[in-house]
mmCIF file of C-alpha atoms and ligand atoms in Angstrom:
data_model
loop_
_atom_site.group_PDB
_atom_site.id
_atom_site.type_symbol
_atom_site.label_atom_id
_atom_site.label_comp_id
_atom_site.label_asym_id
_atom_site.label_seq_id
_atom_site.Cartn_x
_atom_site.Cartn_y
_atom_site.Cartn_z
ATOM 1 C CA MET A 24 0.026 0.029 0.047
ATOM 2 C CA LEU A 25 1.269 3.596 -0.780
ATOM 3 C CA ASP A 26 2.180 5.598 1.985
ATOM 4 C CA THR A 27 0.401 9.120 1.992
ATOM 5 C CA ARG A 28 3.973 10.568 1.790
ATOM 6 C CA PHE A 29 3.965 9.467 -1.646
ATOM 7 C CA PHE A 30 0.982 11.355 -2.594
ATOM 8 C CA SER A 31 3.725 13.709 -4.313
ATOM 9 C CA ASP A 32 3.473 17.073 -6.090
ATOM 10 C CA GLU A 33 4.141 15.156 -9.083
ATOM 11 C CA MET A 34 0.727 13.242 -8.769
ATOM 12 C CA ARG A 35 -1.037 16.464 -8.296
ATOM 13 C CA LYS A 36 0.641 17.959 -11.290
ATOM 14 C CA GLN A 37 -0.001 14.877 -13.455
ATOM 15 C CA LEU A 38 -3.633 14.945 -12.286
ATOM 16 C CA LEU A 39 -4.198 18.627 -13.102
ATOM 17 C CA GLU A 40 -2.456 18.490 -16.469
ATOM 18 C CA TRP A 41 -4.635 15.612 -17.557
ATOM 19 C CA TRP A 42 -7.932 17.337 -16.124
ATOM 20 C CA GLN A 43 -6.799 20.530 -17.923
ATOM 21 C CA ILE A 44 -7.222 18.392 -21.266
ATOM 22 C CA HIS A 45 -9.735 15.839 -20.696
ATOM 23 C CA GLY A 46 -11.774 16.734 -17.625
ATOM 24 C CA ARG A 47 -15.120 18.200 -17.796
ATOM 25 C CA HIS A 48 -15.015 21.658 -17.904
ATOM 26 C CA ASP A 49 -18.983 22.509 -18.923
ATOM 27 C CA LEU A 50 -20.564 21.699 -15.407
ATOM 28 C CA PRO A 51 -22.840 25.042 -15.634
ATOM 29 C CA TRP A 52 -22.749 25.475 -11.776
ATOM 30 C CA LYS A 53 -18.794 25.734 -12.030
ATOM 31 C CA ARG A 54 -19.257 28.608 -14.751
ATOM 32 C CA GLY A 55 -21.779 30.411 -12.542
ATOM 33 C CA ASP A 56 -21.794 34.044 -11.497
ATOM 34 C CA VAL A 57 -18.308 35.206 -10.314
ATOM 35 C CA ILE A 58 -19.185 37.011 -6.960
ATOM 36 C CA SER A 59 -15.848 38.595 -6.433
ATOM 37 C CA LEU A 60 -12.459 38.580 -8.346
ATOM 38 C CA GLY A 61 -9.159 38.162 -6.215
ATOM 39 C CA ALA A 62 -5.690 39.775 -7.147
ATOM 40 C CA SER A 63 -5.561 37.786 -10.369
ATOM 41 C CA ASP A 64 -8.276 36.975 -12.997
ATOM 42 C CA LEU A 65 -10.590 34.047 -13.923
ATOM 43 C CA GLN A 66 -7.329 32.099 -14.971
ATOM 44 C CA GLY A 67 -5.420 32.688 -11.642
ATOM 45 C CA ASN A 68 -8.308 30.791 -9.843
ATOM 46 C CA THR A 69 -8.708 33.644 -7.144
ATOM 47 C CA PHE A 70 -12.310 34.161 -8.222
ATOM 48 C CA GLU A 71 -15.277 33.243 -6.258
ATOM 49 C CA LEU A 72 -18.329 31.544 -7.334
ATOM 50 C CA ASP A 73 -22.164 31.840 -5.946
ATOM 51 C CA PRO A 74 -22.425 28.983 -3.773
ATOM 52 C CA TYR A 75 -26.091 28.891 -4.499
ATOM 53 C CA PRO A 76 -26.030 26.851 -7.842
ATOM 54 C CA ILE A 77 -23.202 24.902 -6.865
ATOM 55 C CA TRP A 78 -25.109 23.657 -3.450
ATOM 56 C CA VAL A 79 -28.126 22.713 -5.489
ATOM 57 C CA ALA A 80 -25.880 20.560 -7.841
ATOM 58 C CA GLU A 81 -24.267 19.033 -4.850
ATOM 59 C CA VAL A 82 -27.272 18.111 -3.070
ATOM 60 C CA MET A 83 -29.138 16.715 -6.277
ATOM 61 C CA LEU A 84 -25.894 14.807 -6.962
ATOM 62 C CA GLN A 85 -25.901 13.110 -3.674
ATOM 63 C CA GLN A 86 -27.923 10.026 -5.025
ATOM 64 C CA THR A 87 -28.510 10.693 -8.530
ATOM 65 C CA GLN A 88 -26.033 10.397 -11.638
ATOM 66 C CA LEU A 89 -24.901 13.633 -13.379
ATOM 67 C CA ASN A 90 -26.853 13.118 -16.770
ATOM 68 C CA VAL A 91 -30.177 12.386 -14.932
ATOM 69 C CA MET A 92 -29.721 15.548 -12.437
ATOM 70 C CA LEU A 93 -28.660 18.107 -15.190
ATOM 71 C CA PRO A 94 -31.950 19.034 -16.563
ATOM 72 C CA TYR A 95 -33.586 19.075 -13.044
ATOM 73 C CA TRP A 96 -30.889 21.254 -11.984
ATOM 74 C CA LYS A 97 -31.766 23.531 -15.203
ATOM 75 C CA ARG A 98 -35.090 23.909 -14.517
ATOM 76 C CA TRP A 99 -34.466 24.388 -10.746
ATOM 77 C CA MET A 100 -32.205 27.275 -11.624
ATOM 78 C CA LEU A 101 -34.751 28.727 -13.985
ATOM 79 C CA GLU A 102 -37.526 28.472 -11.476
ATOM 80 C CA LEU A 103 -35.504 29.499 -8.057
ATOM 81 C CA PRO A 104 -32.499 31.175 -9.474
ATOM 82 C CA THR A 105 -31.556 32.408 -5.758
ATOM 83 C CA ARG A 106 -31.422 31.563 -2.193
ATOM 84 C CA ALA A 107 -34.260 34.006 -1.470
ATOM 85 C CA ASP A 108 -36.275 32.428 -4.063
ATOM 86 C CA LEU A 109 -35.859 29.116 -2.551
ATOM 87 C CA ILE A 110 -36.613 30.554 1.104
ATOM 88 C CA PHE A 111 -40.012 32.062 -0.145
ATOM 89 C CA ALA A 112 -41.050 29.093 -2.425
ATOM 90 C CA CYS A 113 -43.602 26.901 -1.046
ATOM 91 C CA LEU A 114 -42.965 22.978 -0.230
ATOM 92 C CA ASP A 115 -45.492 22.016 -2.826
ATOM 93 C CA LYS A 116 -43.519 23.858 -5.509
ATOM 94 C CA ILE A 117 -39.995 22.376 -4.546
ATOM 95 C CA LEU A 118 -41.298 18.809 -4.252
ATOM 96 C CA PHE A 119 -42.878 19.122 -7.823
ATOM 97 C CA LEU A 120 -39.327 20.628 -8.916
ATOM 98 C CA TRP A 121 -37.663 17.507 -7.445
ATOM 99 C CA LYS A 122 -40.404 15.265 -9.108
ATOM 100 C CA GLY A 123 -38.560 12.107 -10.613
ATOM 101 C CA LEU A 124 -35.182 12.624 -8.996
ATOM 102 C CA GLY A 125 -36.266 10.460 -5.943
ATOM 103 C CA TYR A 126 -34.940 10.826 -2.153
ATOM 104 C CA TYR A 127 -37.133 13.763 -1.656
ATOM 105 C CA SER A 128 -35.929 14.546 1.729
ATOM 106 C CA ARG A 129 -33.014 16.082 0.137
ATOM 107 C CA ALA A 130 -35.187 18.691 -1.329
ATOM 108 C CA ARG A 131 -37.149 19.245 2.125
ATOM 109 C CA ARG A 132 -33.571 19.566 3.550
ATOM 110 C CA LEU A 133 -32.311 21.992 1.025
ATOM 111 C CA HIS A 134 -35.571 24.215 2.053
ATOM 112 C CA GLN A 135 -34.876 24.130 5.553
ATOM 113 C CA ALA A 136 -31.263 24.998 5.092
ATOM 114 C CA ALA A 137 -32.050 27.960 3.034
ATOM 115 C CA ILE A 138 -34.500 28.990 5.655
ATOM 116 C CA GLN A 139 -31.878 28.485 8.368
ATOM 117 C CA LEU A 140 -29.307 30.530 6.645
ATOM 118 C CA GLY A 141 -31.770 33.137 6.102
ATOM 119 C CA ASP A 142 -30.366 36.337 4.502
ATOM 120 C CA GLU A 143 -27.002 35.748 6.301
ATOM 121 C CA PRO A 144 -23.654 35.789 4.450
ATOM 122 C CA TRP A 145 -22.372 32.511 2.608
ATOM 123 C CA PRO A 146 -20.701 30.214 5.406
ATOM 124 C CA ARG A 147 -16.918 29.763 4.922
ATOM 125 C CA THR A 148 -16.288 26.996 7.213
ATOM 126 C CA LEU A 149 -17.040 23.132 7.425
ATOM 127 C CA ASP A 150 -18.566 23.485 10.539
ATOM 128 C CA ALA A 151 -21.045 25.917 9.307
ATOM 129 C CA TRP A 152 -21.924 24.168 6.261
ATOM 130 C CA MET A 153 -22.231 20.999 8.230
ATOM 131 C CA SER A 154 -24.627 22.408 10.856
ATOM 132 C CA LEU A 155 -27.225 22.815 8.036
ATOM 133 C CA PRO A 156 -29.813 19.962 7.213
ATOM 134 C CA GLY A 157 -28.657 17.626 4.448
ATOM 135 C CA ILE A 158 -25.040 18.656 3.966
ATOM 136 C CA GLY A 159 -22.405 16.125 4.974
ATOM 137 C CA ARG A 160 -18.755 16.452 4.972
ATOM 138 C CA THR A 161 -18.159 15.941 1.296
ATOM 139 C CA THR A 162 -21.168 18.093 -0.030
ATOM 140 C CA ALA A 163 -19.469 20.909 2.396
ATOM 141 C CA GLY A 164 -16.070 20.546 1.096
ATOM 142 C CA SER A 165 -17.302 20.297 -2.343
ATOM 143 C CA ILE A 166 -19.156 23.690 -1.987
ATOM 144 C CA LEU A 167 -16.096 25.463 -0.256
ATOM 145 C CA SER A 168 -13.626 24.275 -2.600
ATOM 146 C CA SER A 169 -15.853 24.814 -5.678
ATOM 147 C CA ALA A 170 -17.245 28.310 -4.739
ATOM 148 C CA PHE A 171 -14.541 29.638 -2.698
ATOM 149 C CA ASN A 172 -11.418 27.832 -3.593
ATOM 150 C CA LEU A 173 -10.885 26.759 -0.065
ATOM 151 C CA PRO A 174 -8.481 24.033 0.772
ATOM 152 C CA PHE A 175 -11.268 21.175 1.855
ATOM 153 C CA PRO A 176 -11.150 17.479 0.690
ATOM 154 C CA ILE A 177 -13.970 15.675 -0.714
ATOM 155 C CA LEU A 178 -14.838 11.961 -0.405
ATOM 156 C CA ASP A 179 -17.686 11.031 -2.854
ATOM 157 C CA GLY A 180 -18.023 7.549 -4.449
ATOM 158 C CA ASN A 181 -15.727 8.238 -7.434
ATOM 159 C CA VAL A 182 -13.099 9.657 -5.079
ATOM 160 C CA THR A 183 -13.461 6.731 -2.807
ATOM 161 C CA ARG A 184 -12.911 4.183 -5.700
ATOM 162 C CA VAL A 185 -9.771 6.022 -6.888
ATOM 163 C CA LEU A 186 -8.257 5.869 -3.437
ATOM 164 C CA ALA A 187 -9.139 2.456 -2.975
ATOM 165 C CA ARG A 188 -7.451 1.415 -5.840
ATOM 166 C CA LEU A 189 -4.438 3.625 -5.489
ATOM 167 C CA GLN A 190 -3.827 2.086 -2.288
ATOM 168 C CA ALA A 191 -5.232 -1.349 -3.363
ATOM 169 C CA PHE A 192 -7.404 -1.315 -0.251
ATOM 170 C CA SER A 193 -8.450 -4.980 0.689
ATOM 171 C CA MET A 194 -11.359 -3.975 2.900
ATOM 172 C CA PRO A 195 -14.619 -2.148 2.180
ATOM 173 C CA PRO A 196 -13.976 1.541 1.999
ATOM 174 C CA ILE A 197 -17.045 1.988 4.404
ATOM 175 C CA LYS A 198 -14.966 0.520 7.295
ATOM 176 C CA ALA A 199 -12.315 2.974 7.106
ATOM 177 C CA LYS A 200 -13.805 6.196 6.235
ATOM 178 C CA THR A 201 -11.301 7.936 8.660
ATOM 179 C CA LEU A 202 -8.406 6.738 6.726
ATOM 180 C CA PHE A 203 -9.979 7.588 3.432
ATOM 181 C CA TRP A 204 -10.620 11.118 4.686
ATOM 182 C CA SER A 205 -6.963 11.380 5.523
ATOM 183 C CA TRP A 206 -5.732 10.225 2.122
ATOM 184 C CA SER A 207 -8.063 12.542 0.474
ATOM 185 C CA GLU A 208 -6.978 15.445 2.707
ATOM 186 C CA ALA A 209 -3.069 14.423 2.096
ATOM 187 C CA LEU A 210 -3.447 14.319 -1.656
ATOM 188 C CA LEU A 211 -5.439 17.550 -1.780
ATOM 189 C CA ASP A 212 -3.631 20.376 -3.822
ATOM 190 C CA ARG A 213 -4.028 23.159 -1.384
ATOM 191 C CA GLU A 214 -2.887 25.997 -3.939
ATOM 192 C CA GLN A 215 -5.473 24.861 -6.465
ATOM 193 C CA PRO A 216 -8.345 22.678 -4.308
ATOM 194 C CA ARG A 217 -11.155 23.940 -6.579
ATOM 195 C CA ASP A 218 -9.556 22.187 -9.794
ATOM 196 C CA PHE A 219 -8.011 19.475 -8.023
ATOM 197 C CA ASN A 220 -11.156 18.242 -6.449
ATOM 198 C CA GLN A 221 -13.002 18.373 -9.481
ATOM 199 C CA ALA A 222 -10.060 16.822 -11.290
ATOM 200 C CA LEU A 223 -10.260 13.967 -8.653
ATOM 201 C CA MET A 224 -14.025 13.249 -9.164
ATOM 202 C CA ASP A 225 -13.516 13.360 -12.956
ATOM 203 C CA LEU A 226 -10.792 10.926 -12.945
ATOM 204 C CA GLY A 227 -13.236 8.537 -11.061
ATOM 205 C CA ALA A 228 -15.946 9.486 -13.085
ATOM 206 C CA LEU A 229 -14.402 9.283 -16.579
ATOM 207 C CA ILE A 230 -11.388 6.952 -16.173
ATOM 208 C CA CYS A 231 -11.200 4.989 -12.992
ATOM 209 C CA ILE A 232 -14.831 3.980 -13.354
ATOM 210 C CA PRO A 233 -16.629 0.887 -11.555
ATOM 211 C CA GLY A 234 -15.957 -2.448 -13.045
ATOM 212 C CA LYS A 235 -13.165 -1.983 -15.629
ATOM 213 C CA PRO A 236 -11.179 1.083 -15.363
ATOM 214 C CA GLN A 237 -9.569 2.756 -18.384
ATOM 215 C CA CYS A 238 -5.971 2.337 -16.712
ATOM 216 C CA PHE A 239 -4.109 2.641 -20.321
ATOM 217 C CA LEU A 240 -5.599 6.439 -20.251
ATOM 218 C CA CYS A 241 -4.696 7.231 -16.451
ATOM 219 C CA PRO A 242 -2.412 9.961 -15.217
ATOM 220 C CA TRP A 243 -1.738 8.099 -12.224
ATOM 221 C CA GLN A 244 -0.946 4.790 -13.518
ATOM 222 C CA GLU A 245 2.673 4.639 -12.585
ATOM 223 C CA HIS A 246 1.595 5.266 -8.925
ATOM 224 C CA CYS A 247 -1.337 2.865 -8.652
ATOM 225 C CA SER A 248 -0.975 -0.111 -6.348
ATOM 226 C CA ALA A 249 -3.872 -2.089 -7.734
ATOM 227 C CA TYR A 250 -2.840 -1.546 -11.397
ATOM 228 C CA SER A 251 0.513 -2.802 -10.586
ATOM 229 C CA TYR A 252 -1.179 -6.181 -8.697
ATOM 230 C CA GLY A 253 -3.525 -6.288 -11.929
ATOM 231 C CA CYS A 254 -6.281 -6.434 -9.203
ATOM 232 C CA GLN A 255 -7.984 -2.868 -10.048
ATOM 233 C CA SER A 256 -11.393 -4.423 -11.349
ATOM 234 C CA LYS A 257 -11.832 -6.212 -8.097
ATOM 235 C CA LEU A 258 -11.540 -2.914 -5.993
ATOM 236 C CA PRO A 259 -13.133 -1.353 -4.237
ATOM 237 C CA VAL A 260 -14.037 -4.493 -1.965
ATOM 238 C CA LYS A 261 -17.943 -4.425 -1.520
ATOM 239 C CA GLY A 262 -19.357 -5.066 1.979
ATOM 240 C CA LYS A 263 -22.156 -7.775 2.316
ATOM 241 C CA ALA A 264 -25.211 -6.597 0.930
ATOM 242 C CA ARG A 265 -28.051 -6.476 3.654
ATOM 243 C CA GLU A 266 -31.276 -8.146 2.857
ATOM 244 C CA SER A 267 -34.093 -5.843 2.432
ATOM 245 C CA PRO A 268 -37.390 -6.227 4.214
ATOM 246 C CA TYR A 269 -40.227 -7.121 1.645
ATOM 247 C CA LYS A 270 -43.673 -5.791 2.253
ATOM 248 C CA VAL A 271 -46.787 -5.902 0.013
ATOM 249 C CA ILE A 272 -48.771 -2.677 -0.059
ATOM 250 C CA GLY A 273 -52.552 -2.469 -1.127
ATOM 251 C CA VAL A 274 -53.417 0.455 -3.072
ATOM 252 C CA GLY A 275 -57.056 2.191 -3.627
ATOM 253 C CA ILE A 276 -57.840 4.141 -6.482
ATOM 254 C CA VAL A 277 -61.122 5.661 -5.570
ATOM 255 C CA LEU A 278 -62.985 7.350 -8.557
ATOM 256 C CA ASN A 279 -66.157 9.389 -8.302
ATOM 257 C CA GLU A 280 -68.923 9.628 -10.743
ATOM 258 C CA LEU A 281 -67.091 12.606 -12.473
ATOM 259 C CA GLY A 282 -64.164 10.285 -13.101
ATOM 260 C CA GLU A 283 -62.033 11.932 -10.582
ATOM 261 C CA VAL A 284 -59.384 10.256 -8.399
ATOM 262 C CA LEU A 285 -58.936 10.742 -4.672
ATOM 263 C CA ILE A 286 -55.147 11.274 -3.631
ATOM 264 C CA ASP A 287 -53.722 12.430 -0.446
ATOM 265 C CA GLN A 288 -50.546 14.362 0.879
ATOM 266 C CA ARG A 289 -48.252 12.771 3.420
ATOM 267 C CA HIS A 290 -47.546 14.811 6.472
ATOM 268 C CA ASN A 291 -44.446 16.871 5.960
ATOM 269 C CA GLU A 292 -42.309 15.146 8.486
ATOM 270 C CA GLY A 293 -40.979 11.615 7.724
ATOM 271 C CA LEU A 294 -40.230 9.538 4.675
ATOM 272 C CA LEU A 295 -41.700 10.954 1.421
ATOM 273 C CA GLY A 296 -42.996 14.000 3.436
ATOM 274 C CA GLY A 297 -45.194 16.357 1.536
ATOM 275 C CA LEU A 298 -45.703 14.053 -1.455
ATOM 276 C CA TRP A 299 -49.134 13.158 -2.766
ATOM 277 C CA GLU A 300 -50.097 9.442 -3.208
ATOM 278 C CA PHE A 301 -53.041 7.024 -3.691
ATOM 279 C CA PRO A 302 -54.295 5.945 -0.390
ATOM 280 C CA GLY A 303 -53.559 2.460 0.919
ATOM 281 C CA GLY A 304 -50.915 0.736 3.170
ATOM 282 C CA LYS A 305 -49.245 -2.428 4.263
ATOM 283 C CA GLN A 306 -51.088 -5.865 4.226
ATOM 284 C CA ASP A 307 -51.139 -7.498 7.500
ATOM 285 C CA PRO A 308 -50.347 -11.379 7.889
ATOM 286 C CA GLY A 309 -53.159 -13.357 6.783
ATOM 287 C CA GLU A 310 -55.195 -10.623 5.372
ATOM 288 C CA THR A 311 -56.354 -10.498 1.920
ATOM 289 C CA ILE A 312 -55.567 -7.530 -0.364
ATOM 290 C CA GLN A 313 -59.316 -6.484 -0.590
ATOM 291 C CA ALA A 314 -59.215 -6.285 3.219
ATOM 292 C CA THR A 315 -56.176 -4.526 3.290
ATOM 293 C CA ILE A 316 -57.327 -1.623 0.971
ATOM 294 C CA SER A 317 -60.777 -1.495 2.896
ATOM 295 C CA ARG A 318 -59.096 -1.154 6.202
ATOM 296 C CA GLU A 319 -56.565 1.160 5.064
ATOM 297 C CA LEU A 320 -59.104 3.524 3.449
ATOM 298 C CA LYS A 321 -61.352 3.463 6.440
ATOM 299 C CA GLU A 322 -58.547 4.268 8.736
ATOM 300 C CA GLU A 323 -56.650 6.844 6.434
ATOM 301 C CA LEU A 324 -59.717 8.381 4.814
ATOM 302 C CA ASP A 325 -62.898 7.230 6.988
ATOM 303 C CA ILE A 326 -64.675 5.868 4.080
ATOM 304 C CA GLU A 327 -66.083 2.486 2.847
ATOM 305 C CA VAL A 328 -65.039 1.002 -0.607
ATOM 306 C CA GLU A 329 -66.320 -1.656 -2.578
ATOM 307 C CA VAL A 330 -62.713 -2.984 -3.961
ATOM 308 C CA GLY A 331 -62.908 -3.873 -7.487
ATOM 309 C CA GLU A 332 -60.799 -4.794 -10.391
ATOM 310 C CA GLU A 333 -56.788 -4.834 -10.519
ATOM 311 C CA LEU A 334 -55.197 -2.151 -12.067
ATOM 312 C CA ILE A 335 -51.635 -2.936 -11.773
ATOM 313 C CA VAL A 336 -49.202 -4.588 -9.559
ATOM 314 C CA LEU A 337 -45.648 -3.395 -9.423
ATOM 315 C CA ASN A 338 -42.455 -3.811 -7.501
ATOM 316 C CA HIS A 339 -40.205 -0.985 -6.460
ATOM 317 C CA SER A 340 -36.944 -1.263 -4.375
ATOM 318 C CA TYR A 341 -35.927 1.683 -1.772
ATOM 319 C CA SER A 342 -32.454 1.575 -0.459
ATOM 320 C CA HIS A 343 -33.955 -0.125 2.890
ATOM 321 C CA MET A 344 -36.802 -2.032 1.478
ATOM 322 C CA LYS A 345 -38.638 -3.809 -1.311
ATOM 323 C CA LEU A 346 -42.278 -2.993 -1.920
ATOM 324 C CA CYS A 347 -45.151 -4.677 -4.004
ATOM 325 C CA PHE A 348 -47.820 -2.086 -4.903
ATOM 326 C CA VAL A 349 -51.121 -4.098 -5.505
ATOM 327 C CA VAL A 350 -53.259 -1.228 -7.141
ATOM 328 C CA ARG A 351 -57.229 -1.867 -7.094
ATOM 329 C CA LEU A 352 -59.927 0.482 -8.386
ATOM 330 C CA CYS A 353 -62.332 1.220 -5.828
ATOM 331 C CA ARG A 354 -66.033 2.650 -5.566
ATOM 332 C CA MET A 355 -66.803 4.753 -2.523
ATOM 333 C CA ILE A 356 -70.232 3.299 -0.920
ATOM 334 C CA ALA A 357 -70.294 5.167 2.523
ATOM 335 C CA GLY A 358 -68.574 8.156 4.316
ATOM 336 C CA ARG A 359 -66.995 11.300 3.107
ATOM 337 C CA PRO A 360 -63.367 11.203 2.918
ATOM 338 C CA LYS A 361 -61.404 13.125 5.557
ATOM 339 C CA PRO A 362 -57.396 13.548 5.889
ATOM 340 C CA LEU A 363 -57.164 11.230 8.812
ATOM 341 C CA ALA A 364 -53.581 10.291 8.416
ATOM 342 C CA SER A 365 -52.545 12.807 5.852
ATOM 343 C CA GLN A 366 -52.150 16.627 5.694
ATOM 344 C CA GLN A 367 -54.856 17.003 3.104
ATOM 345 C CA ILE A 368 -56.953 15.281 0.311
ATOM 346 C CA ARG A 369 -58.241 16.097 -3.159
ATOM 347 C CA TRP A 370 -60.280 14.968 -5.941
ATOM 348 C CA VAL A 371 -58.349 15.264 -9.174
ATOM 349 C CA GLN A 372 -58.885 14.501 -12.951
ATOM 350 C CA PRO A 373 -56.321 11.910 -13.887
ATOM 351 C CA GLU A 374 -54.859 13.923 -16.904
ATOM 352 C CA ASP A 375 -54.152 16.582 -14.145
ATOM 353 C CA LEU A 376 -52.118 14.295 -11.855
ATOM 354 C CA ASP A 377 -48.974 15.388 -13.449
ATOM 355 C CA GLN A 378 -49.299 18.654 -11.407
ATOM 356 C CA TYR A 379 -48.599 16.900 -8.206
ATOM 357 C CA ALA A 380 -45.487 15.367 -6.853
ATOM 358 C CA PHE A 381 -45.607 11.770 -6.418
ATOM 359 C CA PRO A 382 -43.085 9.149 -5.185
ATOM 360 C CA ALA A 383 -41.142 7.419 -7.900
ATOM 361 C CA ALA A 384 -43.405 4.167 -7.885
ATOM 362 C CA ASN A 385 -46.686 6.155 -8.506
ATOM 363 C CA ALA A 386 -45.506 7.064 -12.213
ATOM 364 C CA LYS A 387 -46.293 3.408 -13.295
ATOM 365 C CA ILE A 388 -49.686 3.541 -11.550
ATOM 366 C CA ILE A 389 -50.485 7.047 -13.058
ATOM 367 C CA SER A 390 -49.753 5.615 -16.675
ATOM 368 C CA ALA A 391 -51.631 2.524 -15.956
ATOM 369 C CA LEU A 392 -54.686 4.691 -15.042
ATOM 370 C CA LEU A 393 -54.726 6.908 -17.832
ATOM 371 C CA GLU A 394 -54.162 3.885 -20.118
ATOM 372 C CA TYR A 395 -57.289 2.450 -18.215
ATOM 373 C CA PHE A 396 -59.425 5.630 -19.204
ATOM 374 C CA GLN A 397 -58.294 5.360 -22.820
ATOM 375 C CA ASP A 398 -59.318 1.834 -23.078
ATOM 376 C CA LYS A 399 -62.590 2.426 -21.356
ATOM 377 C CA ASN A 400 -63.263 5.946 -23.225
ATOM 378 C CA SER A 401 -62.894 7.964 -20.309
ATOM 379 C CA ILE A 402 -65.125 7.306 -17.271
ATOM 380 C CA PRO A 403 -64.444 3.871 -15.726
ATOM 381 C CA ILE A 404 -67.190 1.061 -15.198
ATOM 382 C CA LEU A 405 -66.723 -0.235 -11.582
HETATM 383 S S1 SF4 B 9 -4.101 3.100 -12.881
HETATM 384 FE FE1 SF4 B 9 -6.427 2.442 -13.442
HETATM 385 S S2 SF4 B 9 -7.007 1.592 -11.119
HETATM 386 FE FE2 SF4 B 9 -5.318 2.813 -10.819
HETATM 387 S S3 SF4 B 9 -6.142 4.940 -10.472
HETATM 388 FE FE3 SF4 B 9 -5.453 4.729 -12.705
HETATM 389 S S4 SF4 B 9 -7.729 4.102 -13.598
HETATM 390 FE FE4 SF4 B 9 -7.821 3.727 -11.478
#
């Protein structure tokens, strides 16, 4: 294994030279508004960038790939171009802009953090950024180095992979976080942290990729322990995957005589907070799916329904569990719906459902419902 003393100036120079030619220089949040110039000009790296677009991008990138998040980021910046716009935006709008990105707690925390910051000057310390909701050390380090060119290391998935291979590290990196942080810190070019961190991420994203890295193009080939042992494809070592619990969810699509569908909005706190959904819930042991849907709709909405034909069955995996949604069309036979377990309910025309932010799994339910209406010539017969 390489000692950190071997993280030399030569390595930094090689990486930055590679990056000047092959790096990703077109990330729009890294070409954003320059908020102040230092003694030098843009070429001299002493300028500062507006942290807001960088912050939004970093939070979106926490669990989403660049090519997926880019259109979302562009739309977000058009709708909420400044921190003040985010502070005064309603949560419904924020969740709608996030619709499709998943892990909606990121959007809620971004909003909370903007409110917490208020109109204070942008923080310039790791602690200050990390005290905000949804900001870990990597996100904080990336914002500080990208916006203000301050010397803070980062340790995202790309950087972790590069380091694990450089050091031919034989354990899962998750078990040695402190060590990996110390390596990232030792590697960092303290004169050019903005470019260096970006170059390190780009190396991981473009060359030192998962599976089969492109070592023949790598500026660090001669320094890489994994390459010299020929074990680069086996690294980083993965930890044992945990078995996710599996749950069946009964979902009721309640339609009225106008062809409107009943949806409810989850409370803002907790998993998928603030999102809209079709009512339903977890099947109890030994319960039929009809009984589950009837029970859940009584508990959640205080209505009695006749559970009709199946609309769709779909599986969806979250990071911590696997769900199977069994979706049935329902007819209300008694009661008036009340939001007993949600913040509000609404009757909505199916073609207007795309105006609401739903969890990712619901997109297929909505498509199935729209197809059902087309097949049945609009109003369903239950
Ligand atoms: S030589 Fe290969 S494995 Fe090593 S850092 Fe470069 S791309 Fe990654």
